XYZ file of C-alpha atoms in Angstrom:
704
model
C 87.179 95.105 92.374
C 88.249 91.734 92.303
C 86.139 90.881 95.450
C 83.124 92.023 93.048
C 84.109 89.648 90.232
C 84.995 86.277 92.480
C 81.495 87.267 94.846
C 79.260 87.257 91.603
C 81.167 83.656 90.398
C 80.378 82.402 93.206
C 77.151 83.505 93.911
C 76.747 82.315 90.274
C 78.354 79.017 91.378
C 76.171 77.903 94.542
C 72.928 79.569 93.269
C 72.583 75.257 91.303
C 72.279 74.493 94.840
C 68.792 75.202 96.310
C 69.102 73.547 99.449
C 71.535 76.023 101.173
C 69.484 78.863 100.226
C 66.675 80.580 101.894
C 64.210 81.872 99.640
C 63.029 80.546 96.422
C 64.229 83.694 94.279
C 67.951 82.564 95.657
C 68.306 86.128 97.322
C 69.033 85.428 100.398
C 71.937 82.939 101.262
C 72.200 80.493 104.310
C 75.099 81.449 105.981
C 75.093 79.711 109.358
C 73.538 76.275 106.692
C 76.168 76.262 104.899
C 78.941 77.032 107.341
C 77.489 74.538 109.546
C 77.916 72.177 106.306
C 81.477 73.151 105.549
C 82.628 72.812 109.445
C 80.625 69.314 109.894
C 81.311 67.107 107.205
C 80.185 63.058 108.208
C 77.151 64.536 110.360
C 74.925 62.635 107.686
C 75.349 66.225 105.255
C 77.717 64.197 102.865
C 75.801 64.841 99.812
C 75.533 68.211 100.154
C 78.631 68.436 101.289
C 79.875 66.913 98.454
C 77.310 69.273 96.012
C 78.296 72.184 97.333
C 82.657 70.657 96.836
C 82.124 69.475 93.569
C 80.423 73.101 92.281
C 83.677 75.365 93.391
C 86.066 72.626 92.358
C 84.230 73.728 89.002
C 85.526 76.630 88.734
C 88.965 77.914 87.261
C 88.860 80.740 89.486
C 87.179 79.247 92.944
C 89.608 76.088 92.542
C 92.551 78.474 92.830
C 91.476 80.594 95.547
C 89.872 78.276 97.968
C 91.786 75.243 97.220
C 95.388 73.779 97.577
C 97.127 71.253 95.695
C 98.460 68.417 97.599
C 99.815 65.788 94.734
C 96.821 64.588 92.989
C 94.611 65.597 95.961
C 92.791 69.632 96.210
C 92.041 70.444 100.223
C 89.152 72.778 100.871
C 90.150 75.907 102.408
C 87.409 76.125 105.214
C 88.590 79.312 106.637
C 88.844 81.468 103.457
C 85.813 80.299 102.131
C 84.657 81.935 105.675
C 85.864 84.837 105.427
C 85.189 85.224 101.875
C 81.818 84.837 102.564
C 81.647 87.084 105.429
C 83.655 89.909 104.938
C 82.720 90.199 100.977
C 80.322 92.970 101.694
C 82.698 95.061 103.583
C 85.399 97.142 102.359
C 88.333 95.790 101.881
C 90.708 97.651 104.415
C 89.020 95.688 107.034
C 90.060 91.652 107.960
C 88.609 89.089 110.931
C 91.030 90.977 113.378
C 89.733 94.950 113.145
C 89.943 96.120 116.231
C 92.715 93.506 117.841
C 96.345 93.267 118.961
C 96.880 90.558 119.960
C 98.222 86.661 121.228
C 96.116 84.402 118.695
C 96.024 80.237 117.916
C 94.150 81.313 114.900
C 90.131 81.467 116.524
C 90.739 82.875 119.458
C 92.883 85.414 121.941
C 94.770 84.000 124.359
C 96.823 85.641 127.294
C 98.959 82.347 128.183
C 100.722 79.997 125.062
C 103.103 78.221 124.242
C 102.686 78.745 120.167
C 101.578 81.736 119.864
C 101.103 84.307 116.608
C 100.809 87.719 116.620
C 97.317 89.370 115.548
C 97.296 93.419 114.122
C 94.254 95.049 111.769
C 95.593 94.292 108.838
C 97.462 91.436 109.076
C 95.994 89.548 106.049
C 96.460 92.531 103.854
C 99.267 94.382 101.416
C 99.744 97.532 102.883
C 99.517 99.402 98.609
C 102.268 102.405 99.662
C 104.755 103.181 98.807
C 106.282 106.123 100.250
C 107.120 108.639 98.216
C 108.889 110.710 101.211
C 109.916 109.442 104.354
C 107.185 111.754 106.213
C 104.217 110.006 103.927
C 103.071 112.869 102.998
C 100.620 113.537 100.150
C 100.200 116.983 98.709
C 96.941 118.606 97.213
C 95.164 121.783 96.518
C 92.720 123.736 98.053
C 90.380 126.849 96.784
C 90.133 129.652 99.021
C 89.000 133.041 99.187
C 90.111 134.033 102.531
C 92.503 137.212 103.229
C 92.437 138.324 98.979
C 94.748 141.128 100.274
C 97.691 138.695 100.157
C 96.208 135.884 97.902
C 95.617 138.018 94.903
C 94.403 136.056 92.172
C 95.506 133.204 93.461
C 93.057 131.346 95.363
C 94.198 127.781 95.298
C 96.157 126.975 98.370
C 99.067 124.330 98.366
C 98.296 121.750 101.482
C 99.698 118.676 102.292
C 97.908 115.849 104.915
C 99.707 112.480 106.082
C 98.794 109.734 103.378
C 95.965 107.103 103.844
C 97.480 103.557 103.351
C 95.417 101.540 101.380
C 94.942 97.844 102.150
C 94.657 95.024 100.308
C 93.008 92.027 101.169
C 94.716 88.988 100.761
C 91.471 86.409 99.648
C 89.523 89.457 98.417
C 91.882 91.604 96.638
C 93.722 88.772 94.361
C 93.562 90.685 91.775
C 95.218 94.127 92.544
C 97.614 92.095 94.222
C 98.528 89.790 91.798
C 98.934 93.059 89.147
C 101.008 94.749 92.100
C 103.435 92.089 92.758
C 103.715 91.288 88.356
C 107.265 91.307 87.872
C 108.211 95.249 86.843
C 109.665 96.168 83.481
C 113.513 97.897 83.738
C 114.811 100.803 82.835
C 117.592 103.960 83.259
C 119.784 100.784 82.691
C 123.566 102.544 83.781
C 127.072 101.110 84.703
C 129.190 102.215 86.996
C 133.088 102.375 87.029
C 135.911 104.339 88.720
C 135.665 106.258 85.323
C 132.087 106.888 85.501
C 129.154 105.511 84.286
C 128.801 103.080 80.885
C 126.472 101.605 78.312
C 124.781 98.405 80.321
C 125.179 95.494 76.943
C 125.105 91.981 79.322
C 123.941 90.839 82.382
C 126.828 88.910 83.909
C 125.862 85.134 85.261
C 127.554 82.780 86.921
C 128.002 79.234 85.509
C 124.195 77.824 87.209
C 123.487 80.951 85.184
C 122.384 83.364 88.690
C 122.932 86.985 88.044
C 126.156 87.545 89.693
C 126.370 91.661 89.225
C 125.959 94.282 92.273
C 122.995 95.793 91.795
C 121.339 99.138 93.012
C 117.828 99.041 92.548
C 115.296 102.751 92.487
C 111.732 101.902 93.144
C 109.175 100.167 95.993
C 110.830 97.688 97.533
C 108.394 95.254 97.632
C 107.100 95.839 94.775
C 111.543 95.399 93.952
C 111.521 92.137 95.844
C 108.590 90.806 94.151
C 110.577 91.515 90.826
C 112.998 90.086 92.452
C 112.178 86.935 93.261
C 111.832 84.696 90.499
C 115.991 85.438 89.668
C 117.618 85.154 93.755
C 115.260 82.901 95.539
C 117.644 80.701 97.520
C 120.285 82.268 96.062
C 120.848 84.758 99.085
C 123.115 84.015 101.860
C 122.444 87.194 103.955
C 120.079 89.302 104.281
C 120.989 93.340 106.162
C 117.853 95.750 107.013
C 117.716 99.151 108.895
C 114.419 99.460 108.379
C 112.546 102.582 109.620
C 112.249 102.191 113.116
C 108.688 103.749 114.079
C 109.167 104.835 116.759
C 107.304 108.433 117.100
C 107.011 111.537 117.937
C 109.363 113.609 116.269
C 112.019 110.655 115.798
C 109.134 108.720 113.498
C 110.158 108.535 110.001
C 107.919 106.300 109.210
C 104.411 108.653 109.999
C 101.067 107.763 108.831
C 98.151 109.678 109.992
C 95.997 107.048 110.879
C 94.847 104.973 114.473
C 96.640 102.088 112.724
C 100.148 103.540 112.844
C 101.166 100.347 114.616
C 99.720 97.785 112.533
C 100.678 100.136 109.405
C 104.404 99.498 110.117
C 104.163 95.717 111.156
C 101.645 95.114 107.805
C 104.617 97.044 106.325
C 106.972 94.659 107.932
C 105.177 91.658 107.645
C 104.759 91.965 103.595
C 108.886 92.061 103.384
C 109.680 89.815 105.565
C 107.136 86.982 104.263
C 108.955 87.011 100.920
C 112.497 88.147 101.930
C 111.941 84.943 103.399
C 111.805 82.913 99.995
C 115.140 84.908 98.540
C 117.400 82.966 101.739
C 119.564 79.775 101.003
C 119.030 77.343 103.379
C 122.645 78.127 105.201
C 121.332 81.594 104.754
C 121.266 84.633 107.524
C 118.689 87.729 108.097
C 120.013 90.489 110.672
C 117.617 93.460 110.907
C 118.214 96.578 112.640
C 115.322 97.533 115.112
C 115.125 99.994 118.235
C 113.152 99.205 121.900
C 110.171 100.963 120.451
C 109.136 97.602 118.305
C 111.350 95.318 119.593
C 109.179 93.099 120.853
C 107.008 93.435 117.704
C 109.200 92.825 115.736
C 110.773 89.495 117.540
C 107.150 88.322 117.268
C 106.134 88.658 113.958
C 109.948 87.538 112.710
C 109.183 84.437 115.030
C 106.370 83.482 113.039
C 108.758 83.863 109.673
C 111.142 82.394 110.161
C 109.942 79.715 112.949
C 110.861 80.803 116.627
C 113.458 77.701 116.686
C 115.701 79.597 114.636
C 116.693 83.177 116.242
C 119.860 83.297 116.305
C 119.853 85.719 118.556
C 119.497 89.648 119.768
C 122.331 92.112 119.379
C 122.993 94.826 121.330
C 124.969 97.757 119.100
C 125.953 99.669 121.459
C 126.129 102.855 118.925
C 125.527 105.937 120.726
C 128.037 105.183 123.765
C 127.890 108.896 124.904
C 123.600 108.845 125.177
C 120.794 110.970 124.188
C 121.679 114.171 126.066
C 117.977 115.196 125.736
C 116.257 111.784 127.304
C 113.440 112.449 129.283
C 114.258 109.418 131.053
C 117.117 106.766 129.828
C 118.952 107.874 127.783
C 119.326 105.660 124.760
C 122.922 104.451 123.944
C 122.238 101.394 121.863
C 120.082 99.803 119.595
C 119.299 95.998 118.035
C 120.375 93.143 116.046
C 117.956 90.302 115.810
C 119.501 87.335 113.426
C 117.746 85.049 112.463
C 119.627 81.507 109.993
C 116.831 80.044 107.077
C 117.510 76.463 108.802
C 118.851 76.384 112.397
C 120.724 72.671 111.842
C 122.001 74.423 108.235
C 123.508 77.362 109.776
C 127.438 77.842 110.747
C 128.882 81.387 111.592
C 132.466 81.754 110.443
C 135.147 81.481 112.551
C 136.638 85.312 112.932
C 138.305 87.978 114.985
C 135.765 90.829 115.297
C 137.560 92.135 118.124
C 141.057 93.846 117.295
C 142.384 93.534 121.401
C 141.073 89.826 121.142
C 143.308 90.229 117.568
C 146.647 91.696 119.304
C 146.488 89.251 121.697
C 147.545 86.260 118.820
C 151.187 87.763 118.989
C 153.202 84.898 117.116
C 153.141 83.779 113.604
C 154.875 80.561 111.143
C 154.914 79.815 107.884
C 150.655 78.718 108.590
C 150.028 81.896 109.774
C 149.193 83.788 113.597
C 148.959 82.069 116.552
C 148.995 82.682 120.464
C 150.468 80.112 122.708
C 147.317 78.248 125.105
C 148.753 75.443 127.621
C 147.772 72.169 126.799
C 146.385 71.018 130.013
C 143.066 71.310 131.049
C 142.566 74.204 133.128
C 138.974 75.940 134.325
C 137.492 74.464 137.717
C 135.136 72.177 136.669
C 135.730 68.263 138.221
C 135.733 66.342 134.014
C 139.488 68.532 133.890
C 140.891 65.740 136.812
C 142.158 62.478 135.825
C 140.191 60.770 138.272
C 137.618 61.513 136.455
C 139.196 61.269 133.557
C 141.584 59.261 132.996
C 142.027 58.083 129.051
C 142.850 61.860 128.790
C 146.660 61.106 131.457
C 149.281 60.465 130.178
C 152.673 60.952 129.582
C 154.400 63.027 126.688
C 157.119 62.366 125.950
C 160.126 65.915 125.439
C 163.588 65.636 123.436
C 166.314 67.606 125.593
C 166.741 70.027 123.073
C 162.777 70.872 123.398
C 162.033 70.545 119.800
C 160.347 67.328 119.564
C 158.117 65.706 120.985
C 156.227 62.202 121.062
C 153.463 60.260 122.891
C 155.731 56.978 122.629
C 158.251 56.505 125.617
C 161.743 57.192 124.821
C 164.949 56.933 126.680
C 166.279 60.289 125.738
C 163.644 62.232 125.752
C 161.882 63.547 129.261
C 158.733 62.314 130.625
C 156.088 65.257 131.172
C 152.424 64.936 133.166
C 149.625 66.813 133.276
C 150.372 68.221 136.605
C 149.490 71.963 137.438
C 151.685 73.609 139.864
C 149.482 73.020 142.708
C 150.401 69.033 142.206
C 147.045 68.246 141.091
C 146.568 65.599 138.509
C 144.183 67.200 135.765
C 144.661 65.904 132.267
C 145.669 66.883 127.994
C 142.942 68.638 126.388
C 143.252 65.715 123.940
C 143.503 61.802 123.633
C 146.064 60.008 122.814
C 144.845 59.269 119.162
C 144.074 63.432 118.542
C 147.891 65.070 120.017
C 149.366 62.883 117.561
C 147.610 64.366 114.952
C 148.995 67.516 116.548
C 151.993 66.630 117.137
C 152.101 65.663 113.273
C 150.750 69.123 112.490
C 153.575 71.078 114.057
C 150.925 72.328 116.760
C 152.725 71.511 119.912
C 155.523 72.444 120.752
C 157.495 72.743 124.751
C 158.757 75.535 126.413
C 161.486 75.498 129.731
C 159.584 78.152 132.722
C 161.052 78.051 135.896
C 163.251 73.938 135.887
C 159.362 72.744 134.226
C 158.455 71.661 131.357
C 155.090 73.549 129.713
C 153.398 71.933 126.908
C 152.081 74.569 124.420
C 149.492 74.598 121.513
C 149.476 76.915 118.813
C 145.390 78.840 119.223
C 145.197 79.802 115.284
C 143.499 83.565 114.270
C 141.336 81.155 111.727
C 139.883 79.352 115.203
C 137.919 83.066 115.183
C 136.283 83.702 118.484
C 132.560 83.043 120.235
C 130.250 86.407 119.660
C 129.365 88.189 121.716
C 125.931 89.271 122.031
C 126.814 93.141 123.325
C 128.950 94.879 121.231
C 130.914 97.980 122.829
C 134.229 98.448 120.878
C 134.044 101.773 120.094
C 134.161 101.107 115.839
C 130.395 100.643 116.103
C 129.650 103.956 116.988
C 127.568 105.583 114.186
C 128.626 109.161 115.201
C 132.085 108.354 113.944
C 132.006 105.638 111.602
C 128.067 106.162 110.038
C 127.324 109.922 109.809
C 131.362 111.531 109.814
C 132.520 108.309 107.964
C 129.493 109.810 105.373
C 130.601 113.169 105.572
C 134.137 112.281 104.727
C 133.403 111.054 101.826
C 131.167 112.573 100.532
C 130.408 116.211 101.790
C 126.810 115.125 102.941
C 124.806 114.958 106.087
C 121.650 113.725 104.266
C 121.262 111.173 107.132
C 120.447 111.374 110.582
C 121.814 108.413 111.993
C 123.452 105.796 109.361
C 124.893 102.465 110.430
C 128.101 102.458 111.440
C 130.033 100.556 108.675
C 131.617 98.018 110.925
C 128.688 97.106 112.320
C 127.459 95.395 108.862
C 131.306 94.814 107.846
C 131.196 92.500 110.996
C 127.856 90.849 110.129
C 129.003 89.734 106.488
C 132.338 88.490 108.423
C 130.623 86.377 110.581
C 127.540 85.196 107.993
C 128.922 85.206 104.967
C 131.885 83.513 102.366
C 133.678 85.364 99.343
C 131.452 83.796 96.242
C 128.189 85.046 98.333
C 125.421 87.190 98.005
C 124.156 89.681 100.324
C 120.711 91.756 99.962
C 119.823 94.754 101.734
C 116.763 95.995 100.698
C 116.572 99.298 102.929
C 119.657 100.692 101.435
C 118.992 103.854 102.662
C 123.264 105.291 102.138
C 124.708 102.647 100.796
C 126.494 101.375 104.442
C 125.742 97.442 103.129
C 127.213 97.559 99.236
C 129.952 99.633 100.963
C 130.731 96.826 103.869
C 130.343 94.609 101.168
C 132.791 95.942 98.576
C 135.667 96.311 101.692
C 135.146 93.130 103.035
C 135.637 91.856 99.164
C 139.364 93.837 99.186
C 139.885 92.578 102.450
C 139.685 89.164 102.083
C 140.135 89.204 97.921
C 136.282 87.891 97.617
C 133.683 88.317 94.849
C 130.608 88.739 97.136
C 127.563 90.550 95.583
C 125.532 93.404 96.407
C 122.078 93.953 95.991
C 120.489 96.831 97.361
C 116.710 98.710 96.840
C 115.776 101.511 97.286
C 113.185 104.052 96.814
C 113.888 108.088 97.249
C 116.052 110.078 94.315
C 118.430 111.259 96.829
C 119.094 108.880 98.935
C 120.030 106.212 95.550
C 122.621 109.003 94.444
C 124.166 108.568 97.146
C 124.445 105.086 97.054
C 125.542 105.870 93.217
C 128.338 107.861 94.976
C 129.368 106.290 98.234
C 130.270 103.195 95.817
C 131.921 104.888 92.687
C 134.377 106.636 95.354
C 134.737 103.322 97.141
C 135.930 102.222 94.717
C 137.926 104.891 93.334
C 139.997 104.639 97.153
C 140.373 101.055 97.119
C 142.241 101.564 93.903
C 143.978 104.173 94.983
C 145.314 102.555 98.168
C 146.103 99.291 96.512
C 148.668 101.582 94.328
C 150.247 103.263 97.201
C 151.149 100.177 98.682
C 152.162 98.535 95.522
C 154.715 101.724 94.510
C 156.429 101.096 98.035
C 157.144 97.625 96.933
C 156.040 95.605 100.212
C 154.048 92.840 100.208
C 151.740 92.632 102.376
C 149.386 95.074 100.164
C 145.865 93.577 99.431
C 144.686 90.410 98.938
C 142.373 91.763 96.133
C 144.920 92.435 92.869
C 145.256 95.488 91.746
C 143.671 94.303 88.081
C 140.470 92.657 90.808
C 139.242 96.565 92.008
C 140.222 98.346 88.564
C 137.361 95.723 87.422
C 134.513 95.858 90.673
C 131.700 97.880 89.224
C 127.475 97.894 89.374
C 124.636 98.297 87.866
C 122.016 101.047 88.302
C 118.691 100.936 87.368
C 115.060 100.941 88.234
C 111.237 99.674 88.257
C 109.744 101.275 85.134
C 107.282 103.416 85.902
C 103.646 104.101 84.231
C 103.270 107.615 84.870
C 106.264 108.609 83.575
C 105.772 109.056 80.398
C 102.354 111.494 81.555
C 104.819 114.046 83.715
C 106.515 113.739 79.789
C 103.116 114.734 78.339
C 102.175 117.505 81.103
C 105.563 119.467 80.371
C 105.311 119.183 76.853
C 101.601 121.249 77.053
C 102.102 124.242 75.589
C 98.919 125.915 76.900
C 96.261 125.494 78.815
C 93.398 123.805 75.800
C 96.218 121.423 75.737
C 95.928 120.549 78.819
C 92.723 120.591 79.030
C 93.074 117.668 76.083
C 95.630 115.792 78.301
C 93.192 115.322 81.029
C 91.136 112.912 80.443
C 93.941 110.588 79.228
C 95.590 111.467 82.539
C 91.728 109.539 83.671
C 91.976 107.214 81.149
C 95.184 106.020 80.520
C 96.711 106.599 83.839
C 96.723 106.396 87.716
C 95.790 109.434 89.933
C 95.683 110.640 93.609
C 93.679 108.677 95.450
C 92.227 112.292 96.534
C 91.327 113.686 93.040
C 87.527 114.794 92.224
C 88.002 114.323 88.800
C 84.184 115.742 88.184
C 84.850 118.021 90.018
C 88.311 119.227 88.468
C 86.543 118.702 84.840
C 83.456 120.080 85.233
C 84.589 123.078 87.901
C 88.022 123.858 88.815
C 89.597 123.620 84.431
C 86.624 126.266 83.895
C 86.784 129.111 87.016
C 88.374 132.174 85.827
C 90.917 132.307 89.344
C 92.533 128.632 87.598
C 91.996 130.366 83.849
C 94.094 133.631 85.530
C 97.084 130.558 86.752
C 100.358 130.946 84.416
C 100.913 127.661 82.822
C 104.389 126.762 84.900
C 101.506 126.941 87.958
C 98.546 125.067 86.122
C 101.000 122.209 85.163
C 102.308 121.618 88.458
C 98.374 121.211 89.822
C 98.200 118.457 86.892
C 101.599 116.844 88.023
C 100.369 116.905 91.984
C 97.082 114.951 90.543
C 99.556 112.309 89.379
C 100.269 108.831 91.707
C 104.328 108.335 91.813
C 104.109 105.890 94.269
C 102.720 102.626 92.852
C 102.620 102.807 89.453
C 104.873 100.688 87.505
C 104.691 99.010 84.123
C 103.986 95.327 84.487
C 107.014 92.955 82.515
C 104.352 91.770 80.649
C 102.766 94.318 78.741
C 106.232 96.147 78.421
C 106.129 96.348 74.424
C 103.302 98.650 74.503
C 103.590 101.213 73.082
C 101.375 103.625 74.895
C 104.346 103.311 77.517
C 106.765 104.352 75.249
C 109.525 101.660 76.488
C 113.086 101.980 74.389
C 114.297 98.702 72.588
C 117.803 99.238 74.821
C 115.594 98.875 78.472
C 113.162 95.902 76.985
C 116.486 94.020 75.653
C 118.395 93.925 79.220
C 114.458 93.672 80.667
C 113.565 90.766 79.092
C 117.819 89.170 79.352
C 117.004 89.911 83.098
C 114.411 87.621 83.772
C 115.984 84.730 81.674
C 115.967 81.818 83.737
C-alpha cells in the first residue's frame, strides 16, 4: 500500500534526527515535540527545524508530497505533514472529519462565519466506486444447505448487497489515486453517420490542435474526465450535468448501504466538480441540475469549488406542472439549476429570446431583421426620467412633414418634437444628442402621427434579447412532454424515468454558447445535451461539438441511437423544405447536415480479457487452471475470499456438479469491472491484448 511505502520512507528519514525520538532505539516518535517544532518555527529551535526540513527535502518522494514549489522556493505543507503522521496507522478510508458534517474554517467547526467551507466524512478522499449499475449493488454467491427439496444439488445461492464503497485518502493513498487518474487506453472506436457506422481513421482537430469531434465516451465518468483533462483543459465553454439527485427512499438512484450516504454523494460530486472546473474556459459556465434534497449542500460545495463570487444564479425550472400526486406534504412541480461562471468578470450571456410569447411581440421586420417599436421617450416612475433631473437628455427632435426624416438639427420646414407625455409632463429622450444622432444614421428611429401628435419610436431589435428570469415556467420545460414522450417518439423507449426536457438544455445552450464552442456532459444519461447541441447547430448554423460521458451499456446504446436519429431527422426536414422551394429553410445547409457525425469510444477495461478467457474455457479443469491467473493478473471483487474458494469451494462436490455455464458465471461474478481500466502508458503490453488500431487511435487522441 502507498501509505506504507511513504510511512517507511518518512520514518527512515526522521530516524536520522535523534532529537525528535522518545527512546534510543528510535521506535517511539515524539510527535508532540515534532509538531510543536513545525508549528512554531522561530522559537529557539531554528537549527533543529532546518534539520528536519532539509532532511525531508532531500528525499524526492517526500519533497513531492509535503512541499509546494513556488518559483525557486519550496513551501512546507505543515498541515498535510501533521495529518500524515497522525493518521498513517489508520485505514485510509478515514479523515480528520470522521464523524462530522458542518461548517469549518479549516481548523475548527463554526456556528457562523462569513467565510465558510463544507466539511464531511471522506471529503479529502477520492471515491473509487464506479457504479456498475445505478442501484450500486454487488453480486455474490452464498453456500446454503437449507430447503434441499427445492435447491436440489445447487447449494450456491446468488445474492446481492449494497456496495461498500472504497475511499482513497489524498495524502495517504497518493499511489492509488495517481494510478486511478492515469490516462486510459481507448478502444471500440466507431464513427456514426446518417447511414450507420464506419471505421475511425483520424481525429479532426482545429488550427490550434484542439479535438473538434462530437464524442460519446463509455466509462467511469471520473476516470474519463481525468483521461480527457490534458486534451480539453480550458477549452470547454459549457458543462451541463444532471447528476444523480440522492433523494433517498424509493426515488433514490444513488443508493449506498452505509451510514455515510450523504457524505458519499458529496464526495462523489466533489471529486467530479474539482476536475470539471479545469475544463472550463475563462469565460465558461457550468450548469448543474438538482432537486431540493441536496440543493443546499451542493450549493455550498459548488461555492467552495467555483467560488461564491462566481455563482450567477439558482434557476427554478417548472418541469412537472401537475405535481406529484403521491406526495405526502408538498407536491413537487420543479427542480433547480445552479449556474456558475469560471470567472464572473469574463462571463457574458448571449442576447437571446427564450420566451415564445415575448418573441411574438417582435411583429415588424426590415432588411436588418425583426423588431418591435418602443416609445423613444424615457418612461417609468423614476425622477431620473424627468427633465428637471436630466437636462442634457431634454432637447427637440425635428421631423419632416411626411414623417420620413428625423434630425437633431433645426430645420424650418420640419416639425419640432419634445419628449412630453399626454399629461404635459416634461420627460427626457432615452439617449443623449450624440447617441441619438447615431440612431438616426442607423435608421433606428421612426415617427408616426397618433391623435394629431407626432410620436418618436425606436426599433427594438430581437437580437437585444431579454433578461433571463430565474423562474422558467414555459410549458416547453415540461419533462413529461419534452423529455419522456420525446424520447419515446424517437426511440420507442421508456427506460428513463424522468429525462430532462430538451428545451431546458437547449435554452441553457442559447444563453451561454457561441457557434463554435465545446459543450460537455459527463452524466449523459439519455443524451439530451447532445441532442440539444445538434438542434441548436441546425437552428443557427453553428458548429458546436459535444462531449458526452456515460457508463451504463444501455444508456450508451440510447445515446448512440438518439444522436443518429436526430441527424437523420434534420436531413429529412431540410430536404422537405428544399422540395417546396421555400427560401426560409434552415440556417444549416443540407450539405452540412449530411456531414454531421459523432464518434463513440470507451475506456479499455482490463478485466474484459479475463471475461473472454473464462468464456473460452471448455471444462472445469481449464477454469481451475485459470483461477491463479485471475488472482495475479486481474482485479477481483473485494468480497472474493481467494483462499477459501481455491482450497475449498472449487473442490466441493456441489460446485463440481454445477453445469459448466453455471461455473463460468460464478467465475465471471468475481471480476471487478467497476474501475479496472488499462493505463495508456501500459497499453502496448501484450497481456492486455489491445489491437493495433485502438493503440494507434489512442496515441493520436492524446497527441498534443
